[in-house]
Coordinates of C-alpha atoms in Angstrom, one line a residue:
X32 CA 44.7 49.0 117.7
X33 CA 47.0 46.5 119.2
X34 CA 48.0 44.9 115.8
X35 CA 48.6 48.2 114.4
X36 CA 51.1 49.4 117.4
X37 CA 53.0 46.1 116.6
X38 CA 53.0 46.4 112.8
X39 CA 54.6 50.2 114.0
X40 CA 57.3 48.7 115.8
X41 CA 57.7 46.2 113.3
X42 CA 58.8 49.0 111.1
X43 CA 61.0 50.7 113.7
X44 CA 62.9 47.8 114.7
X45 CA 63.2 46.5 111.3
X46 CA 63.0 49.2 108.2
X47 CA 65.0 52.0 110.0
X48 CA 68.9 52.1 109.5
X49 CA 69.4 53.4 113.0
X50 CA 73.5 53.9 112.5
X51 CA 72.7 56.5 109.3
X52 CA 69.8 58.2 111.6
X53 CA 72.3 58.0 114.5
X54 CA 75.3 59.6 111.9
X55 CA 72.9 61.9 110.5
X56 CA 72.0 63.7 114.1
X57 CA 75.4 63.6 114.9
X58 CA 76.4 66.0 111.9
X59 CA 73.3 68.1 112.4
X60 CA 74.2 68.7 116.3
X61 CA 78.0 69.8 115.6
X62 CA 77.1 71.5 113.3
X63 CA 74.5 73.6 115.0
X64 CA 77.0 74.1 117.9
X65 CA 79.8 75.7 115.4
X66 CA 77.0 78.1 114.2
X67 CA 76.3 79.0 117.3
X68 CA 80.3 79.3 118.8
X69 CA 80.4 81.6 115.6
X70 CA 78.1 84.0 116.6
X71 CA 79.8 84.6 119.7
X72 CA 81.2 88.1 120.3
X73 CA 84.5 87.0 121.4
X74 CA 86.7 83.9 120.6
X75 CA 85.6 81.2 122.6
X76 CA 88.5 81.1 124.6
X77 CA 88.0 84.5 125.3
X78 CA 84.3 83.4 127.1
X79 CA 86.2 80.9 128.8
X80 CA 89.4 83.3 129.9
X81 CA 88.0 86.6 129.8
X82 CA 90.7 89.1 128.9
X83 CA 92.0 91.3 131.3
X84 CA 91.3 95.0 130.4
X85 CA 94.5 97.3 130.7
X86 CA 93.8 101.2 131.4
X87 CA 97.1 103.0 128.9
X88 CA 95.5 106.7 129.3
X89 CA 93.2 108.8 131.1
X90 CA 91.4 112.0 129.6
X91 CA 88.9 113.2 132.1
X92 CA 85.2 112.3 130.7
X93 CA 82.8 114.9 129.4
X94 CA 79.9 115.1 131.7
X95 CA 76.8 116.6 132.2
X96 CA 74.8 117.4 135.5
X97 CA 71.6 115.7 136.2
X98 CA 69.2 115.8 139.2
X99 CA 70.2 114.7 142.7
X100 CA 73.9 115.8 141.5
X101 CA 73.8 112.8 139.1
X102 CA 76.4 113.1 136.1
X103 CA 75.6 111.0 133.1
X104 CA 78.9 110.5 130.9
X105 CA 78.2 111.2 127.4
X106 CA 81.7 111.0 125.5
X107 CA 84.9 108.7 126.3
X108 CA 88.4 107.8 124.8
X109 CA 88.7 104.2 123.9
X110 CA 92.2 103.3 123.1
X111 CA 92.3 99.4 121.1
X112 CA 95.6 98.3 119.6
X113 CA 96.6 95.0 117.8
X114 CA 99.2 92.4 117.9
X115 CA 101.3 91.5 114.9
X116 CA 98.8 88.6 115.1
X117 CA 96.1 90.8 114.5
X118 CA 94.5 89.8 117.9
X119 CA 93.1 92.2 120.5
X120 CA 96.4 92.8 123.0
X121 CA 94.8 95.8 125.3
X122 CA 91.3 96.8 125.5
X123 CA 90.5 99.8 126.9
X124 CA 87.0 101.5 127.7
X125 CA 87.0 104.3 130.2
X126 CA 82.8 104.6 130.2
X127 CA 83.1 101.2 131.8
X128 CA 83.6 102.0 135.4
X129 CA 81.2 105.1 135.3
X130 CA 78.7 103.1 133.7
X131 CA 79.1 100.6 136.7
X132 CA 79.0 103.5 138.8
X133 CA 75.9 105.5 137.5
X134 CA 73.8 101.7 137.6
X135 CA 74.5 101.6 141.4
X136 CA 73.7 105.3 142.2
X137 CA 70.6 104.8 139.7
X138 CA 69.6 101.7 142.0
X139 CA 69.9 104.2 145.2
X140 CA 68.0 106.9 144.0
X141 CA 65.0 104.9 143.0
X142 CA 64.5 103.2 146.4
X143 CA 64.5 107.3 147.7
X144 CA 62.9 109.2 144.7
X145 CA 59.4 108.6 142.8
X146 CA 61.0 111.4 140.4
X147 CA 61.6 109.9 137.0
X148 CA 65.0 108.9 135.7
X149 CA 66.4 108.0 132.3
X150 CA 67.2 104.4 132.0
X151 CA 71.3 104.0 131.5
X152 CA 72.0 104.1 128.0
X153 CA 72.8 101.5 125.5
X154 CA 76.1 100.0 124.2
X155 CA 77.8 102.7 122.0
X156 CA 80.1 102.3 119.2
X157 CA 82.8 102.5 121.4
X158 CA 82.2 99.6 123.2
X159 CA 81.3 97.8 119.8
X160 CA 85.1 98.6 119.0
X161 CA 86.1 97.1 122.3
X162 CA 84.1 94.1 122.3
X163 CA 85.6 93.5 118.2
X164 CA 87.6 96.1 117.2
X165 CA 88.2 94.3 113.7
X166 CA 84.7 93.8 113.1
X167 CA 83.6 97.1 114.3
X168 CA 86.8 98.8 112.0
X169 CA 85.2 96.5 108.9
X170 CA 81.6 98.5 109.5
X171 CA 82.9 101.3 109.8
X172 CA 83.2 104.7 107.7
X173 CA 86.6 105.1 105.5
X174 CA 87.2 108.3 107.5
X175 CA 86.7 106.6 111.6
X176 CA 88.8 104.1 110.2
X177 CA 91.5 106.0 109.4
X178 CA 91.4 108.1 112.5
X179 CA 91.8 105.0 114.2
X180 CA 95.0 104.1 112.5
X181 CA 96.4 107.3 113.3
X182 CA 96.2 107.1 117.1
X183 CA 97.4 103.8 116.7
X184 CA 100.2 104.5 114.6
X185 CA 101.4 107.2 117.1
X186 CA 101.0 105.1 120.2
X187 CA 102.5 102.2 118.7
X188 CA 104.3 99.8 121.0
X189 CA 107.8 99.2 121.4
X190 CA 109.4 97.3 118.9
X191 CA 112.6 95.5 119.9
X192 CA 113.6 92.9 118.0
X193 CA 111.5 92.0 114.2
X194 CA 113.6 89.5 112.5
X195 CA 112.0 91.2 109.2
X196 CA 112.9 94.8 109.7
X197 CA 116.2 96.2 110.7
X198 CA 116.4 98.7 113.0
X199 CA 119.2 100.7 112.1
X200 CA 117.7 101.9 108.4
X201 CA 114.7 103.3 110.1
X202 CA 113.5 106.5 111.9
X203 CA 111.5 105.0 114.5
X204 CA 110.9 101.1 113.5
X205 CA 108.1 101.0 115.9
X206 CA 105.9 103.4 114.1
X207 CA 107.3 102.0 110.8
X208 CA 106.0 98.8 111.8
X209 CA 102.9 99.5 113.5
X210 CA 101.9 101.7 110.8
X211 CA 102.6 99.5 108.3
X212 CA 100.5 96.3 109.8
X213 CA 97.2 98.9 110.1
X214 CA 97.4 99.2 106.1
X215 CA 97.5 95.5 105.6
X216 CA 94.5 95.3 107.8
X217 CA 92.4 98.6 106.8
X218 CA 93.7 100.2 103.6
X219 CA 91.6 99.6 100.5
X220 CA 92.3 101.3 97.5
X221 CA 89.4 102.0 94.3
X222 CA 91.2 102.3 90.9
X223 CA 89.3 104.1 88.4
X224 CA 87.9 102.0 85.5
X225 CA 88.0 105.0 83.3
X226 CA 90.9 105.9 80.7
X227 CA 91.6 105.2 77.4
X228 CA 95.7 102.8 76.5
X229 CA 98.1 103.6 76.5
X230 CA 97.8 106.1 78.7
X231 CA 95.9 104.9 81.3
X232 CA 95.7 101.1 82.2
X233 CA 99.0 100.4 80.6
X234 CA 102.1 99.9 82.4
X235 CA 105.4 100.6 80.6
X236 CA 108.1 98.0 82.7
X237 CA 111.2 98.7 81.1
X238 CA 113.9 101.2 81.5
X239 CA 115.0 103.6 84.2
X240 CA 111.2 105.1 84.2
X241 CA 109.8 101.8 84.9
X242 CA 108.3 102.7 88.4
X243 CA 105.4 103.8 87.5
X244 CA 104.8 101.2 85.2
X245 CA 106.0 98.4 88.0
X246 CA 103.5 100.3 90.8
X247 CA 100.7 100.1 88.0
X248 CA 100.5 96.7 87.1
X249 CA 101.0 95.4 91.1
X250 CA 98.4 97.4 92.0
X251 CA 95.6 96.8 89.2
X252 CA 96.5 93.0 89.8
X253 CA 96.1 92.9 93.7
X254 CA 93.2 91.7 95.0
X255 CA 94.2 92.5 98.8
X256 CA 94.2 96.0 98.7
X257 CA 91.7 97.1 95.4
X258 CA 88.0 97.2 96.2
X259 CA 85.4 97.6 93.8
X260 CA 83.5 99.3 96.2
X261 CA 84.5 103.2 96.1
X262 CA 82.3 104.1 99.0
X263 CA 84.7 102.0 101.2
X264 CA 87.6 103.4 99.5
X265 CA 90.2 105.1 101.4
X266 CA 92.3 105.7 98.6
X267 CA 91.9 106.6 94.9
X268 CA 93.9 105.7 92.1
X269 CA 94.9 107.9 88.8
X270 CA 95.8 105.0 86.9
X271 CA 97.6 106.9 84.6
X272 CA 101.8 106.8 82.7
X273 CA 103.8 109.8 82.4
X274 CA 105.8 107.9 80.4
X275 CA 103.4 106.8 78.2
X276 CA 102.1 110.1 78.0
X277 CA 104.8 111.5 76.7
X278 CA 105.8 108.7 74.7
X279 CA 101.6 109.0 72.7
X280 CA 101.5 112.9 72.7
X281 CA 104.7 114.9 72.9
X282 CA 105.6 116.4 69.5
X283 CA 110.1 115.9 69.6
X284 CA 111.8 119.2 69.9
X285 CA 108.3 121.4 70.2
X286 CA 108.6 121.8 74.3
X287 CA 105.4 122.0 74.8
X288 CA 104.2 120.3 77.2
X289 CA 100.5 121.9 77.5
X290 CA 99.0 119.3 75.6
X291 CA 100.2 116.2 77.9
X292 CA 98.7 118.9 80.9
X293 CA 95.2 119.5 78.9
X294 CA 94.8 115.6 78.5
X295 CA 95.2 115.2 82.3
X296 CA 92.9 118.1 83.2
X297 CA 90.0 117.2 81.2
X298 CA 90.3 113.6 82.7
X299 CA 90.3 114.5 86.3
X300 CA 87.1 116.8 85.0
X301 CA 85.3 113.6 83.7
X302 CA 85.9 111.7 86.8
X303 CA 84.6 114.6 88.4
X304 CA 81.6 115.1 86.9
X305 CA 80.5 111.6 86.9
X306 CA 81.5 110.4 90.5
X307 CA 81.2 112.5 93.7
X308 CA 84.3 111.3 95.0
X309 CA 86.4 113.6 93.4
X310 CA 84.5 116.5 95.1
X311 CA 84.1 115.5 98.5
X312 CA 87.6 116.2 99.1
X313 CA 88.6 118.1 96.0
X314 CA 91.2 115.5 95.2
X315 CA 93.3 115.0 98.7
X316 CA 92.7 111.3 98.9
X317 CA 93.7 110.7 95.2
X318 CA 96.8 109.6 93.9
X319 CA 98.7 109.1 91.2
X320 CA 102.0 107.7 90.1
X321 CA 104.7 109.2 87.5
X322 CA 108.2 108.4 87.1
X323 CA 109.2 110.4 84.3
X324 CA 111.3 113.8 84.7
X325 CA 108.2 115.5 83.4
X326 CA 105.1 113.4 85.8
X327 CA 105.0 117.5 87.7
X328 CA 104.3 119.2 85.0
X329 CA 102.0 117.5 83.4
X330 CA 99.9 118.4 86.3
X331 CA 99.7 122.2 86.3
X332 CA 97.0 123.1 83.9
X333 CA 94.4 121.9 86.9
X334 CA 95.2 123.6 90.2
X335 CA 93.4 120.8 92.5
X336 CA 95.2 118.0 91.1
X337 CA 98.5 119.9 91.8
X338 CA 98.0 121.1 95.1
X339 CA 95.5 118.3 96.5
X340 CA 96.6 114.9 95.4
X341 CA 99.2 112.9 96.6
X342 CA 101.6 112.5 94.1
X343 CA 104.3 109.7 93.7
X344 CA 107.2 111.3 91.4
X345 CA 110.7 110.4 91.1
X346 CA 111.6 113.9 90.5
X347 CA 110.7 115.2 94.1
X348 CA 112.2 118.3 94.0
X349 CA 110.8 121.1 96.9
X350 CA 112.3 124.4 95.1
X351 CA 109.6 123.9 92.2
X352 CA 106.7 124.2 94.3
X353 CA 104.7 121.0 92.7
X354 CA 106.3 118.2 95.0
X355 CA 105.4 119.0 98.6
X356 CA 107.4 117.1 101.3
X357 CA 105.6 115.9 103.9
X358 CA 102.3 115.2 101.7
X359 CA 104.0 113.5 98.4
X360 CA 106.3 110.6 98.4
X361 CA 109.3 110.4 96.6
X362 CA 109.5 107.4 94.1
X363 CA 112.2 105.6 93.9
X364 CA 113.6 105.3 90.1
X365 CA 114.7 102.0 89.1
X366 CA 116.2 100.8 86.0
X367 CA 114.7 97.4 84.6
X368 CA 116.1 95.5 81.6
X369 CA 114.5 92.5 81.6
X370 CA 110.7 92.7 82.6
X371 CA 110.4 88.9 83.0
X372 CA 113.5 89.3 85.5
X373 CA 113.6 92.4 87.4
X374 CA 115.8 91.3 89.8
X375 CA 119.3 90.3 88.1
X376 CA 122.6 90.8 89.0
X377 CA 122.3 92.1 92.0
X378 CA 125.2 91.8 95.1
X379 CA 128.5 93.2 95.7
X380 CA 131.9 92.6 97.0
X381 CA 132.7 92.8 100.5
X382 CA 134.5 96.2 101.7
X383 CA 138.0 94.6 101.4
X384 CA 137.5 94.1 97.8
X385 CA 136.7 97.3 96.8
X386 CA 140.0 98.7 96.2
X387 CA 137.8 101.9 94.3
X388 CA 137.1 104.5 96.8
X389 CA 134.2 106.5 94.3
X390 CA 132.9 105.7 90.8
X391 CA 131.2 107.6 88.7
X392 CA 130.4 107.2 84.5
X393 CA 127.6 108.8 82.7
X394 CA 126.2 111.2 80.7
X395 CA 127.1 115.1 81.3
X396 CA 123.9 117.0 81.8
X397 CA 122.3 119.0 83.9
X398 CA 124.0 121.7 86.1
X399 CA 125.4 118.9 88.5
X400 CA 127.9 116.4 86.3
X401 CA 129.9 119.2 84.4
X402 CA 131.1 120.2 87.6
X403 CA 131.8 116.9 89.1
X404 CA 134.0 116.2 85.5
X405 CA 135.5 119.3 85.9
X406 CA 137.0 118.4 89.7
X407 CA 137.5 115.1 89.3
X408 CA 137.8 113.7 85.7
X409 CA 141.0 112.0 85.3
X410 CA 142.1 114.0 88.1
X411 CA 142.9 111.4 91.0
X412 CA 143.3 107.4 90.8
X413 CA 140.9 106.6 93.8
X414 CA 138.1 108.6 92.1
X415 CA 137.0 107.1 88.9
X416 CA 135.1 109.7 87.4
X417 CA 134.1 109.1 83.9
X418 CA 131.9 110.5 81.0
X419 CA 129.7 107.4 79.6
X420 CA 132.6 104.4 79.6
X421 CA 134.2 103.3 76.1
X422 CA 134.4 100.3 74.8
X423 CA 138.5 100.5 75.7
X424 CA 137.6 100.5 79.3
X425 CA 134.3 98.2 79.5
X426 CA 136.7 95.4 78.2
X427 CA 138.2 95.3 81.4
X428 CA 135.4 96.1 83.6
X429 CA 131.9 96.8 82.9
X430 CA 129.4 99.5 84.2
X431 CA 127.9 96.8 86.8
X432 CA 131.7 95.7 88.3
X433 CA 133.1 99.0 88.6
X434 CA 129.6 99.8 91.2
X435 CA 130.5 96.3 93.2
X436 CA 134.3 97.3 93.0
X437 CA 133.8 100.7 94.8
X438 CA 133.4 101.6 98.0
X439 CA 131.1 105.4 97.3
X440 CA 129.2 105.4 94.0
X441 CA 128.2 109.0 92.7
X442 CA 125.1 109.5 92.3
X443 CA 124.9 113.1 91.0
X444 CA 121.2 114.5 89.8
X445 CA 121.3 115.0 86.0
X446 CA 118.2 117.6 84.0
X447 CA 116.1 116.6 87.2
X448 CA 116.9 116.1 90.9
X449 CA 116.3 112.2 90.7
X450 CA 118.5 109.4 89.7
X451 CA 118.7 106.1 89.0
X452 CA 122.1 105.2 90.3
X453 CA 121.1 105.9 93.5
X454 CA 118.8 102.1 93.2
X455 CA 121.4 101.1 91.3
X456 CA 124.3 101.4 94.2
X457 CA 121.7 99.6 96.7
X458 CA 121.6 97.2 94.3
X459 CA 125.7 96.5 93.8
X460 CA 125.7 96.9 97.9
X461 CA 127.8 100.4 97.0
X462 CA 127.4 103.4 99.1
X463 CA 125.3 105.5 97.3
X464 CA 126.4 109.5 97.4
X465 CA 123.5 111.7 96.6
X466 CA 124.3 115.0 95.1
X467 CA 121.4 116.6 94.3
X468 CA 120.4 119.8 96.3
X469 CA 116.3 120.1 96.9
X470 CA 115.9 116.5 96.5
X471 CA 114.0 114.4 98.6
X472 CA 115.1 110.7 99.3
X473 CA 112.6 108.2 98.4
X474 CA 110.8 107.3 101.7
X475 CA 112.1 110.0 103.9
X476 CA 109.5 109.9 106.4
X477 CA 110.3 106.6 107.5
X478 CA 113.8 106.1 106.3
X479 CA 117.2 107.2 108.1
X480 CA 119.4 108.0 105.0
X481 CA 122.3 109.1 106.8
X482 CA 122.9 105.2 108.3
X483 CA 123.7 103.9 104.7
X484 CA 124.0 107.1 102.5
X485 CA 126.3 110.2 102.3
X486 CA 124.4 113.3 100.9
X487 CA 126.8 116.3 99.8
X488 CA 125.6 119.2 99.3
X489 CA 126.3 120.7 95.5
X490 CA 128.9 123.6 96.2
X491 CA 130.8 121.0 97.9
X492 CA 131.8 119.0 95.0
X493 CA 135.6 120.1 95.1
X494 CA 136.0 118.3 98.2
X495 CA 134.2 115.1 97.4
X496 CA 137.7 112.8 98.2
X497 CA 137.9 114.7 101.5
X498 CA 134.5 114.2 102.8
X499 CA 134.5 110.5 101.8
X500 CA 138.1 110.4 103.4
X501 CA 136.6 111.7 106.6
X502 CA 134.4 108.6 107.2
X503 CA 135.8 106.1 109.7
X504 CA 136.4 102.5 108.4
X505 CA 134.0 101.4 111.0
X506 CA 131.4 103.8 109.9
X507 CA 131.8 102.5 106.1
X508 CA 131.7 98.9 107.3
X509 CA 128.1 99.7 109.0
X510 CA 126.6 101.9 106.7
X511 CA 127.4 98.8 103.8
X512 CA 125.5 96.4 106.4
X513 CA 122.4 98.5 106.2
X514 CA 122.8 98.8 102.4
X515 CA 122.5 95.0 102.1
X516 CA 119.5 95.1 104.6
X517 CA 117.9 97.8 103.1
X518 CA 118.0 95.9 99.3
X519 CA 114.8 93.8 100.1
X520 CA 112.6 97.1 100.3
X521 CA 114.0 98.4 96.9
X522 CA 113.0 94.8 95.0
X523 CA 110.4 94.5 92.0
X524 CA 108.7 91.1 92.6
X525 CA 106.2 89.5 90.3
X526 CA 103.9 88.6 93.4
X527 CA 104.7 91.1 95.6
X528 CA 106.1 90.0 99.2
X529 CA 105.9 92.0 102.5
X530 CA 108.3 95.3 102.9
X531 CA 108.9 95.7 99.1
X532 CA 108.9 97.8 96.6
X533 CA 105.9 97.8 95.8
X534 CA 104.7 97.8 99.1
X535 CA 106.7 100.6 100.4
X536 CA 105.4 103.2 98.2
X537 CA 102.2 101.8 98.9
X538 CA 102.8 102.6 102.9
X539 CA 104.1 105.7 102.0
X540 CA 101.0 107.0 100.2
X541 CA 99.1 105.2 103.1
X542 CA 101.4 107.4 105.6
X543 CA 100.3 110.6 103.5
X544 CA 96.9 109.7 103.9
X545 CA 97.1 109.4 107.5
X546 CA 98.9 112.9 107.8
X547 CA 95.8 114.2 106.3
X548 CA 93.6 113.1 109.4
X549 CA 93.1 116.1 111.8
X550 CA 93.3 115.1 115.6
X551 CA 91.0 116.5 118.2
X552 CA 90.8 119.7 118.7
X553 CA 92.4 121.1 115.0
X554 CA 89.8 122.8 113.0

């Protein structure tokens, strides 16, 4: 026995490499200890400094009698907002206190009674969402977590200064905002594998209907916002081109466009027949995307896809009864040359070297231009208002130098409402004037167009020179500022960045969602 117990710690003392074992127990205890800080319902700091918890509203709790005059709280408001940071900056749960309160009472009674109580009740999801409202929002249904974002969005806090947005080209930059950094966190988007090219699945990027082709290819390449999941899918995508459309099936000269309608009918049909999605909601969290003057029409020949789905269309005209403001989004029409460079060209002159007070050359069509020619054509030296430009003049200045030469470009509406100029003039850092009665601006709802735009209204084309007259040199000056602060959210970028184009009609569909949500109370 003896010589065996020395031969053992012969072999301890000898044959072990105590500095590996030693290393090796090390790595297994920290290790263990992340795992376990991991688990932890809060940061760790947060065990460490508890956060304060900061009451923002009171709604009187429903309650139900029990015996001994008990009440036992069955329904509360929980108010959670976010940070920029995405961190928890108020956490509010008004079944706290009452729960405090019914423990104490529930303590007193059973020293006094032998009647039988109910135990108090377990955590709810309500104070899941308080303890982690980002985990609880990522478990949660597509529907709660929309609700959420929508009381969020219309308590959003004060924004004062954000060095990335600018105030002044904004409704209410603190909804804008808040809004905004809820679809980055929540928003999820299912785009439907089915759909034969080139209409579906393939984006056309050149030209001035290129929007729909931009939006397309962003979208089907982003891996932030697609999910392959559709049951957490808050959105759905048509992934079809109007463009492309026409450009497959319209037969030149026939006008008929039934046949580009039937192709879209019988594909929303499929996709309803073989998913339920479709049905749950009869199509009013769908959307699609069409730039081309006829993306409205093609829609009529099924009534759900019309009136339910939220439709991006550069032609958002209200007097036709297919774009409906306040539920679709205007898209913003935007000519691209080059697909490999979308952005080219782009800045202006400052104001005192625009000696051009309006500019105007294109094509004459539509109810809109003929007019505009007939006023000012040739008419007046401070309002160069052409037809399409001749060679004789583009010598001397092109198309793009006239725009950064001028103080107001004309933007008049040509067959349809929409008009490319108006992207064009943001572009060049020109004022753009919008004449185009029934149209909606691209992003209205958050936008203030009247701080870098000047809309007049169709019968008041005679006194075009007047009206631009009228506006103060200071005015001018600060409406040109917000035009060069308000380029960034009109830019195609390859990889998308934060507040552009492709984002903003993105928020905007995201915004149209939300409208959808019914608060408590509506039926």
């Amino acid at each position: 026995m003896i010589k065996l117990l020395h031969h053992i710690i012969v072999f301890l003392m000898y044959r072990i490499n105590w500095r590996k074992l030693f290393f090796i127990g090390s790595v297994l205890t920290i290790s263990s200890v992340f795992i376990q800080i991991s688990t932890l319902p809060y940061p760790l700091k947060e065990w460490i400094f508890p956060p304060s918890t900061v009451v923002s509203s009171f709604e009187p709790l429903n309650t139900t009698t029990m015996g001994d005059g008990f009440e036992t709280v069955h329904n509360a408001t929980v108010i959670v907002s976010f940070n920029s940071s995405s961190k928890v900056n108020e956490l509010v749960l008004e079944t706290e206190e009452a729960e405090k309160d019914f423990r104490r009472r529930m303590q007193r009674t059973n020293k006094n009674s032998t009647s039988k109580v109910s135990p108090p009740f377990s955590p709810s999801p309500v104070q899941k969402m308080a303890n982690n409202p980002l985990r609880y929002l990522s478990s949660s249904t597509p529907d709660e977590a929309l609700a959420f974002a929508k009381r969020e969005t219309e308590n959003a806090p004060l924004v004062s200064d954000d060095p990335e947005l600018y105030a002044p080209l904004f409704r209410n930059v603190s909804t804008f905002k808040r809004s905004y950094e809820l679809m980055e966190q929540i928003l999820k988007v299912y785009i439907y594998k089915e759909g034969k090219r080139p209409i579906f699945h393939h984006p056309y990027l050149r030209g001035i209907y290129s929007s729909e082709g931009w939006f397309m290819k962003l979208m089907e390449e982003n891996r932030k916002f697609v999910t392959k999941d559709p049951e957490m899918a808050h959105l759905f995508y048509l992934p079809y081109s109007a463009r492309q459309l026409q450009k497959a099936l319209y037969v030149p000269d026939s006008h008929d466009l039934k046949p580009l309608s039937i192709i879209l009918k019988d594909y929303v049909n499929m996709l309803a027949a073989k998913y339920p999605f479709w049905n749950r909601t009869h199509g009013s969290n769908h959307f699609l995307v069409a730039c081309h003057d006829w993306g409205p029409y093609n829609l009529k020949e099924h009534k759900e896809l019309q009136r339910n789905t939220i439709k991006a269309l550069c032609n958002a005209d209200v007097s036709e009864g297919v774009f409906i403001a306040g539920k679709d989004v205007s898209l913003p029409e935007t000519t691209i040359r080059n697909p490999r460079r979308p952005l080219r060209n782009l800045g202006g002159k400052r104001a005192s070297q625009r000696p051009i007070l309006a500019f105007y050359a294109g094509h004459v069509h539509g109810r809109v231009r003929p007019v505009l020619l007939k006023y000012w054509k040739d008419k007046d030296e401070d309002m160069r208002i052409h037809g399409p430009l001749s060679n004789r003049i583009t010598r001397v200045m092109s198309y793009p130098e006239h725009m950064k030469s001028s103080k107001y470009c004309i933007c008049p509406m040509g067959y349809e409402v929409n008009s490319p100029r108006i992207v064009e003039a943001i572009y060049y850092e020109c004022i753009p004037v919008i004449i185009a009665d029934n149209f909606v601006p691209p992003f209205s709802e958050v936008l203030n167009w009247s701080s870098f735009s000047v809309i007049v209204a169709e019968k008041d084309i005679p006194k075009l020179k007047a009206i631009l007259l009228s506006i103060p040199l200071k005015k001018y000056r600060s409406m040109q500022t917000n035009v060069k602060m308000l380029q960034k959210h009109f830019h195609w970028n390859a990889i998308p960045v934060r507040y552009d184009l492709f984002h903003m009609i993105l928020h905007s569909i995201w915004s149209s969602r939300l409208n959808q949500i019914q608060g408590p109370g509506s039926s």
